[in-house]
Amino acid sequence: MVDPLVVASGISRRFADGARDKLLVLDDISCRIDAGDRIALVGASGSGKTTLLHLLGGLDSPSTGTIMWPALGPREALRPGKLAFVFQTPSLFPALTVLQNVGLPLVLMESSDDVDAKAASVLQRLELSELAQKLPEELSGGQAQRVAMARALVTGPRLVLADEPTGQLDSATAQHFIDLTVDFIRNARAALIIATHDEAVAERMSLRWEINRGRLSHPAEPQRRRA
Ligand SMILES: Nc1ncnc2c1ncn2[C@@H]1O[C@H](COP(=O)(O)OP(=O)(O)OP(=O)(O)O)[C@@H](O)[C@H]1O
Ligand SMILES: [Mg+2]
């Protein structure tokens, strides 16, 4: 039996909400992610998709419940390398070129060999080579999102959590880009979870998780399908 990448057990997340009671955003959620999973995380704006991704990525802690990464090790050892995050908000470093932004996780891992070549290879696989020498301020919103995905993939992570990575792309470009992303991670049997409002993107994933009123609905284990 192979260890799961992430197991969340009975997690909730509350936020302080001014004078009112604390806002309960996620309520008693249990879920797991296995190698090779392709998951679409859907739900209305404000339903808690970003909050859940931050928890599953070890960027935030649950108010109650536990999260573990059995196949990846302790939370401190997740990044950079084993787990990669694509943020919903712009996250490229303004002073670095696209190529340097994409290579940055490799620099942080002190893997000094061929950083530029590896970054260029990911850009090429995602059909972004022509952007390599540009600065972030010269990119469109949709281009910047795609570069952020390239930066997430450069270390060959085993789990990629992407928060609306195609939110600024037209639907046809978004679907093509998701196909390129899935192709890139297929050999490594990496798992991908994408928060999205785009049904066509969601349909390209093999599992669908939906957040509604703080609860997560997802298929029971026997119904889990593989990509
Ligand atoms: N740090 C925080 N402090 C207080 N409230 C927060 C915080 N982060 C999120 N929230 C609240 O939690 C709820 C869920 O927010 P979240 O960003 O997870 O939603 P979302 O599903 O990602 O929405 P969208 O589709 O618009 O990105 C919202 O009501 C939001 O205001
Ligand atoms: Mg969000």
Short mmCIF file of C-alpha atoms and ligand atoms in Angstrom, two decimals:
data_model
loop_
_atom_site.label_atom_id
_atom_site.label_comp_id
_atom_site.label_asym_id
_atom_site.label_seq_id
_atom_site.Cartn_x
_atom_site.Cartn_y
_atom_site.Cartn_z
CA MET A 1 0.00 0.00 0.00
CA VAL A 2 1.49 3.33 -1.09
CA ASP A 3 1.29 6.19 1.38
CA PRO A 4 -1.06 9.04 0.43
CA LEU A 5 0.46 12.45 -0.30
CA VAL A 6 -1.93 14.32 2.01
CA VAL A 7 -4.46 13.18 4.59
CA ALA A 8 -6.73 15.72 6.27
CA SER A 9 -8.85 14.49 9.17
CA GLY A 10 -11.76 16.48 10.53
CA ILE A 11 -10.27 19.89 9.77
CA SER A 12 -12.03 23.17 10.34
CA ARG A 13 -10.83 26.75 9.85
CA ARG A 14 -12.25 29.78 11.58
CA PHE A 15 -11.26 33.38 11.01
CA ALA A 16 -11.76 36.36 13.32
CA ASP A 17 -14.68 38.37 11.94
CA GLY A 18 -14.84 41.71 13.73
CA ALA A 19 -17.45 41.96 16.48
CA ARG A 20 -19.34 38.90 15.30
CA ASP A 21 -18.64 35.30 16.16
CA LYS A 22 -15.68 33.84 14.38
CA LEU A 23 -16.38 32.95 10.78
CA LEU A 24 -16.40 29.17 10.25
CA VAL A 25 -15.11 28.77 6.68
CA LEU A 26 -14.29 25.06 6.64
CA ASP A 27 -16.28 22.67 8.80
CA ASP A 28 -15.14 19.14 9.64
CA ILE A 29 -13.51 18.27 6.32
CA SER A 30 -11.72 14.98 5.73
CA CYS A 31 -9.96 14.19 2.47
CA ARG A 32 -6.86 12.61 0.98
CA ILE A 33 -4.75 13.02 -2.14
CA ASP A 34 -2.89 10.12 -3.72
CA ALA A 35 -0.16 10.01 -6.35
CA GLY A 36 -1.56 10.62 -9.82
CA ASP A 37 -4.81 12.21 -8.63
CA ARG A 38 -6.24 15.03 -10.76
CA ILE A 39 -8.68 17.00 -8.64
CA ALA A 40 -10.89 19.95 -9.51
CA LEU A 41 -11.80 21.99 -6.42
CA VAL A 42 -14.96 23.95 -7.13
CA GLY A 43 -17.36 26.13 -5.16
CA ALA A 44 -18.76 29.64 -5.15
CA SER A 45 -16.54 32.65 -4.60
CA GLY A 46 -15.80 32.88 -0.88
CA SER A 47 -16.66 29.21 -0.26
CA GLY A 48 -13.18 28.39 1.05
CA LYS A 49 -11.19 26.97 -1.90
CA THR A 50 -8.11 29.09 -1.24
CA THR A 51 -8.38 28.44 2.49
CA LEU A 52 -8.44 24.66 1.91
CA LEU A 53 -5.54 24.74 -0.55
CA HIS A 54 -3.43 26.75 1.91
CA LEU A 55 -4.12 24.14 4.58
CA LEU A 56 -3.36 21.18 2.29
CA GLY A 57 -0.15 22.94 1.21
CA GLY A 58 1.01 23.51 4.77
CA LEU A 59 0.85 27.29 4.42
CA ASP A 60 -1.77 27.64 7.16
CA SER A 61 -2.87 25.53 10.13
CA PRO A 62 -6.39 24.22 10.79
CA SER A 63 -8.33 25.51 13.81
CA THR A 64 -9.19 21.90 14.64
CA GLY A 65 -8.29 18.55 13.08
CA THR A 66 -5.02 17.32 11.61
CA ILE A 67 -3.21 17.33 8.28
CA MET A 68 -0.36 14.98 7.47
CA TRP A 69 1.79 14.35 4.41
CA PRO A 70 2.64 10.65 4.85
CA ALA A 71 4.53 10.24 1.56
CA LEU A 72 6.25 13.64 1.72
CA GLY A 73 7.48 13.98 5.29
CA PRO A 74 7.10 16.74 7.88
CA ARG A 75 5.56 20.10 7.03
CA GLU A 76 8.92 21.88 7.24
CA ALA A 77 10.34 19.64 4.51
CA LEU A 78 7.60 20.13 1.92
CA ARG A 79 8.95 23.19 0.08
CA PRO A 80 10.66 23.82 -2.17
CA GLY A 81 10.78 20.54 -3.98
CA LYS A 82 8.17 17.99 -2.96
CA LEU A 83 5.13 20.25 -2.93
CA ALA A 84 4.51 23.31 -5.07
CA PHE A 85 1.91 26.04 -4.86
CA VAL A 86 0.53 28.36 -7.53
CA PHE A 87 -1.03 31.37 -5.78
CA GLN A 88 -4.28 33.01 -6.82
CA THR A 89 -2.68 36.45 -6.59
CA PRO A 90 0.37 37.59 -8.63
CA SER A 91 3.53 36.10 -7.14
CA LEU A 92 6.38 36.65 -9.60
CA PHE A 93 9.37 38.69 -8.39
CA PRO A 94 9.29 41.99 -10.32
CA ALA A 95 13.07 42.40 -10.58
CA LEU A 96 13.69 38.94 -12.05
CA THR A 97 13.14 37.85 -15.63
CA VAL A 98 10.67 35.07 -16.37
CA LEU A 99 13.56 32.61 -16.74
CA GLN A 100 15.03 33.68 -13.39
CA ASN A 101 11.62 33.49 -11.69
CA VAL A 102 11.09 29.96 -12.96
CA GLY A 103 14.59 28.88 -11.86
CA LEU A 104 14.27 30.39 -8.39
CA PRO A 105 13.05 27.24 -6.56
CA LEU A 106 16.10 25.39 -7.89
CA VAL A 107 18.36 28.15 -6.57
CA LEU A 108 16.63 27.91 -3.17
CA MET A 109 17.24 24.14 -3.22
CA GLU A 110 20.90 24.89 -3.94
CA SER A 111 20.69 22.70 -6.99
CA SER A 112 23.08 24.92 -8.90
CA ASP A 113 23.49 22.64 -11.93
CA ASP A 114 21.81 23.79 -15.11
CA VAL A 115 19.25 26.05 -13.44
CA ASP A 116 18.71 28.10 -16.59
CA ALA A 117 18.51 25.00 -18.80
CA LYS A 118 15.93 23.36 -16.52
CA ALA A 119 13.88 26.55 -16.33
CA ALA A 120 14.04 26.93 -20.12
CA SER A 121 12.94 23.33 -20.57
CA VAL A 122 9.80 23.81 -18.42
CA LEU A 123 8.97 27.04 -20.26
CA GLN A 124 9.31 25.21 -23.56
CA ARG A 125 7.07 22.32 -22.45
CA LEU A 126 4.41 24.85 -21.42
CA GLU A 127 4.82 26.76 -24.71
CA LEU A 128 6.10 29.88 -22.93
CA SER A 129 9.65 30.10 -24.34
CA GLU A 130 9.12 33.45 -25.99
CA LEU A 131 8.52 35.04 -22.57
CA ALA A 132 11.84 33.90 -21.06
CA GLN A 133 13.66 37.24 -21.08
CA LYS A 134 10.69 39.42 -20.19
CA LEU A 135 10.10 41.04 -16.80
CA PRO A 136 6.81 40.34 -14.98
CA GLU A 137 5.59 43.89 -15.65
CA GLU A 138 5.73 43.11 -19.38
CA LEU A 139 3.37 40.11 -19.05
CA SER A 140 -0.38 39.92 -19.31
CA GLY A 141 -2.23 38.54 -16.28
CA GLY A 142 -2.77 35.22 -18.02
CA GLN A 143 0.88 34.96 -19.07
CA ALA A 144 2.02 35.67 -15.50
CA GLN A 145 -0.25 32.90 -14.19
CA ARG A 146 1.23 30.43 -16.65
CA VAL A 147 4.77 31.42 -15.68
CA ALA A 148 3.84 30.88 -12.03
CA MET A 149 2.78 27.34 -12.96
CA ALA A 150 6.11 26.80 -14.75
CA ARG A 151 7.90 27.90 -11.57
CA ALA A 152 5.84 25.41 -9.56
CA LEU A 153 6.73 22.54 -11.88
CA VAL A 154 10.47 23.19 -12.21
CA THR A 155 11.47 21.12 -9.18
CA GLY A 156 9.47 18.08 -10.28
CA PRO A 157 7.13 18.22 -7.25
CA ARG A 158 5.00 15.25 -6.25
CA LEU A 159 2.04 17.45 -5.39
CA VAL A 160 0.97 20.65 -7.17
CA LEU A 161 -1.72 22.85 -5.61
CA ALA A 162 -2.87 25.50 -8.06
CA ASP A 163 -5.30 28.23 -7.05
CA GLU A 164 -7.27 29.34 -10.13
CA PRO A 165 -4.17 29.08 -12.37
CA THR A 166 -6.26 29.78 -15.47
CA GLY A 167 -8.48 32.47 -13.94
CA GLN A 168 -7.30 35.09 -16.44
CA LEU A 169 -7.25 32.87 -19.54
CA ASP A 170 -9.94 32.41 -22.14
CA SER A 171 -11.49 28.97 -21.91
CA ALA A 172 -9.79 27.45 -24.99
CA THR A 173 -6.33 28.63 -23.88
CA ALA A 174 -7.08 27.46 -20.34
CA GLN A 175 -7.99 23.93 -21.47
CA HIS A 176 -4.90 23.65 -23.67
CA PHE A 177 -2.69 24.90 -20.84
CA ILE A 178 -4.14 22.39 -18.38
CA ASP A 179 -3.47 19.62 -20.90
CA LEU A 180 0.17 20.76 -21.17
CA THR A 181 0.45 20.84 -17.38
CA VAL A 182 -1.01 17.34 -16.99
CA ASP A 183 1.35 16.05 -19.69
CA PHE A 184 4.27 17.53 -17.82
CA ILE A 185 3.52 15.81 -14.51
CA ARG A 186 2.19 12.53 -15.89
CA ASN A 187 5.46 10.61 -15.89
CA ALA A 188 6.26 11.55 -12.32
CA ARG A 189 2.80 10.37 -11.21
CA ALA A 190 2.51 13.71 -9.47
CA ALA A 191 -0.88 14.78 -8.13
CA LEU A 192 -2.57 18.00 -9.19
CA ILE A 193 -5.37 19.87 -7.45
CA ILE A 194 -6.78 22.94 -9.15
CA ALA A 195 -9.27 25.42 -7.71
CA THR A 196 -11.33 26.68 -10.61
CA HIS A 197 -14.56 28.39 -11.65
CA ASP A 198 -14.14 27.11 -15.22
CA GLU A 199 -16.27 23.99 -15.80
CA ALA A 200 -14.28 23.04 -18.90
CA VAL A 201 -11.10 23.01 -16.82
CA ALA A 202 -12.83 21.06 -14.04
CA GLU A 203 -13.93 18.43 -16.54
CA ARG A 204 -10.31 17.80 -17.51
CA MET A 205 -9.65 16.54 -13.99
CA SER A 206 -10.69 13.02 -12.95
CA LEU A 207 -12.03 13.91 -9.49
CA ARG A 208 -14.30 16.74 -8.42
CA TRP A 209 -14.41 18.18 -4.92
CA GLU A 210 -17.05 20.78 -4.14
CA ILE A 211 -17.16 23.13 -1.15
CA ASN A 212 -20.59 24.28 -0.05
CA ARG A 213 -21.35 25.97 3.29
CA GLY A 214 -18.02 24.85 4.70
CA ARG A 215 -18.48 21.18 3.85
CA LEU A 216 -16.60 19.25 1.19
CA SER A 217 -18.43 16.78 -1.01
CA HIS A 218 -16.32 14.36 -2.97
CA PRO A 219 -16.63 10.82 -4.24
CA ALA A 220 -16.28 8.00 -1.73
CA GLU A 221 -13.07 6.00 -2.06
CA PRO A 222 -14.45 3.16 -4.25
CA GLN A 223 -15.58 5.67 -6.85
CA ARG A 224 -12.24 7.42 -7.13
CA ARG A 225 -11.13 7.45 -10.72
CA ARG A 226 -7.61 7.76 -12.00
CA ALA A 227 -6.32 9.94 -14.82
N1 LIG B 1 -7.06 35.58 6.54
C1 LIG B 1 -8.38 35.72 6.59
N2 LIG B 1 -8.98 36.41 7.58
C2 LIG B 1 -10.33 36.51 7.65
N3 LIG B 1 -11.18 35.95 6.77
C3 LIG B 1 -10.64 35.24 5.75
C4 LIG B 1 -9.23 35.10 5.60
N4 LIG B 1 -9.00 34.33 4.50
C5 LIG B 1 -10.20 34.05 3.99
N5 LIG B 1 -11.18 34.59 4.74
C6 LIG B 1 -12.63 34.44 4.50
O1 LIG B 1 -12.88 33.07 4.28
C7 LIG B 1 -13.87 32.87 3.27
C8 LIG B 1 -13.32 31.97 2.20
O2 LIG B 1 -12.29 32.64 1.49
P1 LIG B 1 -11.46 31.92 0.33
O3 LIG B 1 -10.45 32.91 -0.13
O4 LIG B 1 -10.95 30.62 0.84
O5 LIG B 1 -12.59 31.67 -0.76
P2 LIG B 1 -12.46 31.12 -2.25
O6 LIG B 1 -13.40 29.96 -2.40
O7 LIG B 1 -11.04 30.88 -2.58
O8 LIG B 1 -13.03 32.34 -3.11
P3 LIG B 1 -12.66 32.84 -4.61
O9 LIG B 1 -13.34 31.90 -5.57
O10 LIG B 1 -13.24 34.23 -4.65
O11 LIG B 1 -11.16 32.85 -4.73
C9 LIG B 1 -14.27 34.26 2.81
O12 LIG B 1 -15.44 34.63 3.52
C10 LIG B 1 -13.11 35.13 3.25
O13 LIG B 1 -13.52 36.45 3.52
MG MG B 2 -9.73 31.74 -3.88
#
